[in-house]
Amino acid sequence: MLMTPFQLLALVHIASLFTPLNGVCAMAVAKRGGFARSKGNLPALTKTSVIDETSKQTVRRLFSVCSHIQDPALYRPEWANACRLITAADGRNIVVATTGIKKGQLITLFPIHALGLRWLNRKNSGVRSKKENKSINKDGEDREFVAWDLDKDPDFMNVQAGLRVRLNIPLDKDQPAYQPVLSGRDDRVLFAMLDTSKVADCGWLGGKIHSTQSGSSKSNCFTMPLPGAAPLCGMIATCDIKAGEEIVKAISSPSVEDVNECREILTEEYAQELSELKQYIEMACNLDVESNSHENEGALTNSIGPFHEINVQYPGLRKLHDKPDVYAVDDFLTADECHRLIIKAEPHLRPCLITDEDTGTIEQDPSRTSSDANVLQVEAPTIVKKLTDLLSCEADRLELLQVLNYKHGQEFKTHTDGFDGPVSACGFENANRIATVFTYLNDVTVGGSTTFPLINLDIKPKAGCAVIHFPSDLQLREDSRTLHQGSVAVDEKWLLTTWVWSKSRSDESYCEERLPRLSDDTI
């Protein structure tokens, strides 16, 4: 796949669910099938609403995740080209199999252009008393809460009703979204909406597949919430499908036996993909994740910080995000410095390695598929001086300078740079990383962005630009808000990175005087 979901985060527009939406418009509506544009960022439900704030927040987060994953530049699994949209001889637009598809395999995903939660009235749910039902909805109408991307789809709620399709998404107790959305109640329905007039991205053709009655000889797939990853839904083959054959979905699910068989095949064959998607969904459903929302700001301030202080007077320093703080400095390195670092490191690149804690063996880092080379401080004194001036630290508190190279398809999955408490690593003892700085060494047109999913920050690589953030506070507590990833590279990407530690480097095995220079060029 071009990139797994946890190399997205891009996961992730997720931060729009912590702050006042930042482009994700949420809206409460009182009439079944009726919608109205909201005013302001977070329109409140009426006082009689039965859709609580926790459920609304979860719906926002879930939609943010789904919206992000649907970006084909970020997420394109291997099976994304299993089917395609063509014009048949009779003029119909149909979806056909590009290659042979086996029973139980995933054909494509169902696009989600909006996500909503509907409260069902007593007539539908049989839960509420007459008095409660009357006070909440005297007209017997459903109440809904809908979230969609206001920046990308400003007119989504204004499209003709015939172009909007709803898909109810059943949630069982094995789905992470079950507890925060339904909380054991049977008077709520989670649903997805799509605009059928939209161009379908590769891998998201579920909304373009024609339907027929279940049991019809024409149907060869059905729609099913992905195990552990709802509201994401996939089109699952109910029989073997030949290349070129039209894909037709059943209006309702097949027999329980067929559903269970298909689920078993799907879960086994796509275990890795489902696991990664599930992690994103779990993140969206975890309302305990520290955020910078107004309601959590005080608690967050009391729970973490203060942080390492850098030189805020450094020329060109600008703040990209507040709480957690992320800074950038354009042209931190010159074009010549960037070029010479690449030339110096390129002949010495090796796969990024880690040591297995159980066996002690050195192996490829499964979360990071790039290559790297360490640069001694004596080889780049000018750059070290810039780093210590910017980061307000001594040179012996800097980890080894590291040049990273990402070729097409390589990535660094979501991670934080800090640790949970003091550790002994990278030449430092009983310490922690308290600042990260990385500098892009080349311009990157497509792919390779650095994404902080929990704060909705996506940074496009620009040669010479340095980015600074703080993975742990001065009490050596990891700040989970700094979760980030190096998105899958399309164009080649180069960068220089290092970290500030809370103590000076003391492990003699990491003494730079013992390490060989990469070249005679001193930058």
Short mmCIF file of N, CA, C and O in Angstrom, two decimals, residues 122-194:
data_model
loop_
_atom_site.label_atom_id
_atom_site.label_comp_id
_atom_site.label_asym_id
_atom_site.label_seq_id
_atom_site.Cartn_x
_atom_site.Cartn_y
_atom_site.Cartn_z
N ARG A 122 -39.52 7.26 20.47
CA ARG A 122 -40.07 6.09 21.16
C ARG A 122 -40.71 5.10 20.19
O ARG A 122 -40.62 3.90 20.37
N LYS A 123 -41.29 5.62 19.15
CA LYS A 123 -41.95 4.75 18.19
C LYS A 123 -40.95 3.77 17.57
O LYS A 123 -41.27 2.63 17.25
N ASN A 124 -39.70 4.24 17.43
CA ASN A 124 -38.69 3.40 16.82
C ASN A 124 -37.90 2.60 17.85
O ASN A 124 -37.52 1.47 17.61
N SER A 125 -37.66 3.21 19.03
CA SER A 125 -36.77 2.54 19.97
C SER A 125 -37.48 1.85 21.11
O SER A 125 -36.98 0.90 21.68
N GLY A 126 -38.64 2.35 21.51
CA GLY A 126 -39.37 1.74 22.61
C GLY A 126 -38.67 1.89 23.93
O GLY A 126 -38.87 1.08 24.82
N VAL A 127 -37.85 2.94 24.09
CA VAL A 127 -37.06 3.07 25.31
C VAL A 127 -37.61 4.12 26.24
O VAL A 127 -37.70 3.91 27.45
N ARG A 128 -38.05 5.25 25.73
CA ARG A 128 -38.37 6.39 26.58
C ARG A 128 -39.84 6.38 27.02
O ARG A 128 -40.70 5.85 26.34
N SER A 129 -40.08 7.00 28.16
CA SER A 129 -41.44 7.12 28.66
C SER A 129 -42.19 8.14 27.82
O SER A 129 -41.60 8.95 27.12
N LYS A 130 -43.52 8.13 27.92
CA LYS A 130 -44.32 9.09 27.16
C LYS A 130 -43.98 10.52 27.57
O LYS A 130 -43.87 11.41 26.75
N LYS A 131 -43.81 10.74 28.84
CA LYS A 131 -43.51 12.08 29.33
C LYS A 131 -42.16 12.55 28.80
O LYS A 131 -42.02 13.67 28.32
N GLU A 132 -41.15 11.69 28.86
CA GLU A 132 -39.82 12.06 28.41
C GLU A 132 -39.81 12.27 26.91
O GLU A 132 -39.23 13.21 26.40
N ASN A 133 -40.49 11.38 26.20
CA ASN A 133 -40.53 11.51 24.75
C ASN A 133 -41.22 12.80 24.34
O ASN A 133 -40.77 13.49 23.43
N LYS A 134 -42.27 13.18 25.02
CA LYS A 134 -43.00 14.39 24.67
C LYS A 134 -42.17 15.62 24.94
O LYS A 134 -42.14 16.56 24.14
N SER A 135 -41.45 15.63 26.06
CA SER A 135 -40.66 16.81 26.38
C SER A 135 -39.47 16.97 25.46
O SER A 135 -39.01 18.08 25.20
N ILE A 136 -39.00 15.86 24.92
CA ILE A 136 -37.83 15.94 24.06
C ILE A 136 -38.23 16.23 22.62
O ILE A 136 -37.61 17.01 21.94
N ASN A 137 -39.27 15.61 22.18
CA ASN A 137 -39.62 15.75 20.78
C ASN A 137 -41.12 15.59 20.63
O ASN A 137 -41.62 14.52 20.32
N LYS A 138 -41.84 16.65 20.87
CA LYS A 138 -43.30 16.56 20.88
C LYS A 138 -43.89 16.23 19.53
O LYS A 138 -45.02 15.78 19.43
N ASP A 139 -43.11 16.45 18.43
CA ASP A 139 -43.59 16.13 17.10
C ASP A 139 -43.26 14.70 16.68
O ASP A 139 -43.58 14.29 15.57
N GLY A 140 -42.61 13.97 17.57
CA GLY A 140 -42.26 12.59 17.23
C GLY A 140 -41.17 12.47 16.19
O GLY A 140 -41.08 11.47 15.50
N GLU A 141 -40.36 13.53 16.03
CA GLU A 141 -39.31 13.51 15.02
C GLU A 141 -37.99 13.02 15.61
O GLU A 141 -37.76 13.12 16.82
N ASP A 142 -37.12 12.52 14.73
CA ASP A 142 -35.79 12.14 15.16
C ASP A 142 -34.92 13.38 15.34
O ASP A 142 -35.19 14.43 14.77
N ARG A 143 -33.88 13.24 16.12
CA ARG A 143 -32.89 14.31 16.24
C ARG A 143 -31.56 13.75 15.78
O ARG A 143 -31.22 12.61 16.03
N GLU A 144 -30.80 14.61 15.12
CA GLU A 144 -29.55 14.15 14.51
C GLU A 144 -28.43 15.13 14.80
O GLU A 144 -28.66 16.32 15.05
N PHE A 145 -27.22 14.59 14.76
CA PHE A 145 -26.02 15.41 14.85
C PHE A 145 -25.12 14.98 13.70
O PHE A 145 -24.81 13.79 13.56
N VAL A 146 -24.70 15.92 12.87
CA VAL A 146 -23.94 15.59 11.66
C VAL A 146 -22.65 16.39 11.62
O VAL A 146 -22.63 17.58 11.96
N ALA A 147 -21.57 15.74 11.21
CA ALA A 147 -20.29 16.41 11.03
C ALA A 147 -19.83 16.19 9.60
O ALA A 147 -19.93 15.09 9.06
N TRP A 148 -19.35 17.26 8.97
CA TRP A 148 -18.78 17.14 7.63
C TRP A 148 -17.70 18.21 7.48
O TRP A 148 -17.55 19.08 8.32
N ASP A 149 -16.92 18.12 6.40
CA ASP A 149 -15.79 19.01 6.19
C ASP A 149 -16.25 20.28 5.50
O ASP A 149 -16.51 20.28 4.30
N LEU A 150 -16.33 21.35 6.25
CA LEU A 150 -16.83 22.60 5.71
C LEU A 150 -15.88 23.20 4.69
O LEU A 150 -16.30 23.88 3.76
N ASP A 151 -14.57 22.96 4.86
CA ASP A 151 -13.60 23.50 3.90
C ASP A 151 -13.67 22.79 2.56
O ASP A 151 -13.67 23.43 1.51
N LYS A 152 -13.74 21.46 2.58
CA LYS A 152 -13.77 20.70 1.34
C LYS A 152 -15.16 20.64 0.72
O LYS A 152 -15.30 20.58 -0.50
N ASP A 153 -16.18 20.61 1.56
CA ASP A 153 -17.55 20.44 1.09
C ASP A 153 -18.46 21.54 1.63
O ASP A 153 -19.39 21.26 2.40
N PRO A 154 -18.21 22.80 1.25
CA PRO A 154 -19.03 23.88 1.81
C PRO A 154 -20.50 23.77 1.45
O PRO A 154 -21.36 24.28 2.16
N ASP A 155 -20.81 23.09 0.35
CA ASP A 155 -22.20 22.97 -0.10
C ASP A 155 -22.77 21.57 0.09
O ASP A 155 -23.77 21.22 -0.52
N PHE A 156 -22.11 20.77 0.92
CA PHE A 156 -22.55 19.38 1.05
C PHE A 156 -24.01 19.28 1.46
O PHE A 156 -24.77 18.49 0.92
N MET A 157 -24.42 20.07 2.43
CA MET A 157 -25.78 19.98 2.91
C MET A 157 -26.77 20.70 2.01
O MET A 157 -27.97 20.69 2.27
N ASN A 158 -26.27 21.30 0.94
CA ASN A 158 -27.16 22.00 0.01
C ASN A 158 -27.38 21.20 -1.28
O ASN A 158 -28.14 21.64 -2.14
N VAL A 159 -26.71 20.06 -1.41
CA VAL A 159 -26.89 19.28 -2.63
C VAL A 159 -28.29 18.69 -2.63
O VAL A 159 -28.93 18.55 -1.58
N GLN A 160 -28.74 18.32 -3.81
CA GLN A 160 -30.08 17.76 -3.92
C GLN A 160 -30.19 16.50 -3.08
O GLN A 160 -29.26 15.69 -2.99
N ALA A 161 -31.33 16.34 -2.45
CA ALA A 161 -31.52 15.20 -1.55
C ALA A 161 -31.28 13.88 -2.25
O ALA A 161 -30.80 12.92 -1.64
N GLY A 162 -31.58 13.79 -3.53
CA GLY A 162 -31.41 12.55 -4.26
C GLY A 162 -29.96 12.14 -4.43
O GLY A 162 -29.67 10.99 -4.74
N LEU A 163 -29.04 13.11 -4.25
CA LEU A 163 -27.63 12.82 -4.41
C LEU A 163 -26.98 12.39 -3.09
O LEU A 163 -25.84 11.96 -3.06
N ARG A 164 -27.72 12.56 -1.99
CA ARG A 164 -27.19 12.19 -0.68
C ARG A 164 -27.73 10.81 -0.30
O ARG A 164 -28.93 10.58 -0.31
N VAL A 165 -26.81 9.93 0.02
CA VAL A 165 -27.18 8.57 0.39
C VAL A 165 -26.76 8.33 1.83
O VAL A 165 -25.67 8.71 2.24
N ARG A 166 -27.65 7.70 2.59
CA ARG A 166 -27.35 7.35 3.97
C ARG A 166 -27.04 5.86 4.07
O ARG A 166 -27.65 5.05 3.40
N LEU A 167 -26.12 5.57 4.96
CA LEU A 167 -25.79 4.18 5.24
C LEU A 167 -25.74 4.00 6.75
O LEU A 167 -24.86 4.55 7.42
N ASN A 168 -26.72 3.28 7.31
CA ASN A 168 -26.69 2.99 8.73
C ASN A 168 -25.55 2.03 9.03
O ASN A 168 -25.34 1.05 8.30
N ILE A 169 -24.82 2.30 10.11
CA ILE A 169 -23.64 1.51 10.44
C ILE A 169 -23.87 0.82 11.78
O ILE A 169 -23.77 1.45 12.84
N PRO A 170 -24.18 -0.46 11.76
CA PRO A 170 -24.39 -1.18 13.03
C PRO A 170 -23.07 -1.33 13.78
O PRO A 170 -22.02 -1.58 13.18
N LEU A 171 -23.13 -1.15 15.08
CA LEU A 171 -21.94 -1.27 15.93
C LEU A 171 -22.19 -2.37 16.96
O LEU A 171 -23.12 -2.28 17.74
N ASP A 172 -21.34 -3.39 16.94
CA ASP A 172 -21.42 -4.38 18.00
C ASP A 172 -20.39 -4.05 19.07
O ASP A 172 -19.60 -3.12 18.93
N LYS A 173 -20.38 -4.79 20.14
CA LYS A 173 -19.54 -4.46 21.29
C LYS A 173 -18.06 -4.65 21.01
O LYS A 173 -17.22 -4.22 21.80
N ASP A 174 -17.71 -5.29 19.89
CA ASP A 174 -16.31 -5.46 19.53
C ASP A 174 -15.76 -4.25 18.78
O ASP A 174 -14.56 -4.19 18.52
N GLN A 175 -16.63 -3.31 18.43
CA GLN A 175 -16.20 -2.11 17.73
C GLN A 175 -15.80 -1.04 18.75
O GLN A 175 -16.56 -0.77 19.69
N PRO A 176 -14.62 -0.41 18.60
CA PRO A 176 -14.21 0.62 19.56
C PRO A 176 -15.21 1.75 19.71
O PRO A 176 -15.31 2.38 20.77
N ALA A 177 -15.97 2.04 18.63
CA ALA A 177 -16.91 3.16 18.67
C ALA A 177 -18.19 2.84 19.45
O ALA A 177 -18.99 3.75 19.72
N TYR A 178 -18.38 1.58 19.79
CA TYR A 178 -19.65 1.19 20.42
C TYR A 178 -19.90 1.94 21.73
O TYR A 178 -20.95 2.55 21.92
N GLN A 179 -18.93 1.90 22.65
CA GLN A 179 -19.15 2.47 23.97
C GLN A 179 -19.36 3.99 23.94
O GLN A 179 -20.36 4.49 24.48
N PRO A 180 -18.46 4.78 23.32
CA PRO A 180 -18.67 6.22 23.36
C PRO A 180 -19.84 6.72 22.52
O PRO A 180 -20.38 7.79 22.79
N VAL A 181 -20.26 5.95 21.51
CA VAL A 181 -21.35 6.41 20.64
C VAL A 181 -22.70 5.89 21.12
O VAL A 181 -23.67 6.64 21.23
N LEU A 182 -22.78 4.61 21.43
CA LEU A 182 -24.06 4.02 21.78
C LEU A 182 -24.23 3.82 23.27
O LEU A 182 -25.35 3.88 23.79
N SER A 183 -23.12 3.57 23.98
CA SER A 183 -23.16 3.40 25.43
C SER A 183 -24.22 2.40 25.86
O SER A 183 -24.92 2.60 26.85
N GLY A 184 -24.37 1.34 25.09
CA GLY A 184 -25.33 0.31 25.46
C GLY A 184 -26.77 0.66 25.16
O GLY A 184 -27.68 -0.06 25.55
N ARG A 185 -27.02 1.77 24.45
CA ARG A 185 -28.39 2.20 24.19
C ARG A 185 -28.84 1.71 22.82
O ARG A 185 -28.04 1.59 21.88
N ASP A 186 -30.13 1.45 22.68
CA ASP A 186 -30.66 1.01 21.40
C ASP A 186 -31.54 2.07 20.76
O ASP A 186 -32.33 1.78 19.87
N ASP A 187 -31.39 3.33 21.21
CA ASP A 187 -32.20 4.41 20.64
C ASP A 187 -31.35 5.35 19.80
O ASP A 187 -31.73 6.48 19.55
N ARG A 188 -30.17 4.87 19.39
CA ARG A 188 -29.29 5.69 18.56
C ARG A 188 -28.82 4.89 17.36
O ARG A 188 -28.64 3.67 17.44
N VAL A 189 -28.58 5.59 16.27
CA VAL A 189 -28.06 4.95 15.05
C VAL A 189 -26.93 5.82 14.52
O VAL A 189 -27.10 7.03 14.31
N LEU A 190 -25.77 5.23 14.31
CA LEU A 190 -24.67 5.92 13.64
C LEU A 190 -24.84 5.72 12.14
O LEU A 190 -25.13 4.61 11.68
N PHE A 191 -24.68 6.77 11.38
CA PHE A 191 -24.86 6.64 9.94
C PHE A 191 -23.83 7.48 9.19
O PHE A 191 -23.31 8.48 9.69
N ALA A 192 -23.52 7.02 7.98
CA ALA A 192 -22.63 7.74 7.09
C ALA A 192 -23.45 8.30 5.94
O ALA A 192 -24.51 7.77 5.59
N MET A 193 -22.95 9.40 5.38
CA MET A 193 -23.62 9.99 4.21
C MET A 193 -22.59 10.19 3.11
O MET A 193 -21.41 10.45 3.38
N LEU A 194 -23.03 10.03 1.88
CA LEU A 194 -22.16 10.34 0.76
C LEU A 194 -22.94 11.09 -0.31
O LEU A 194 -24.17 10.98 -0.41
#
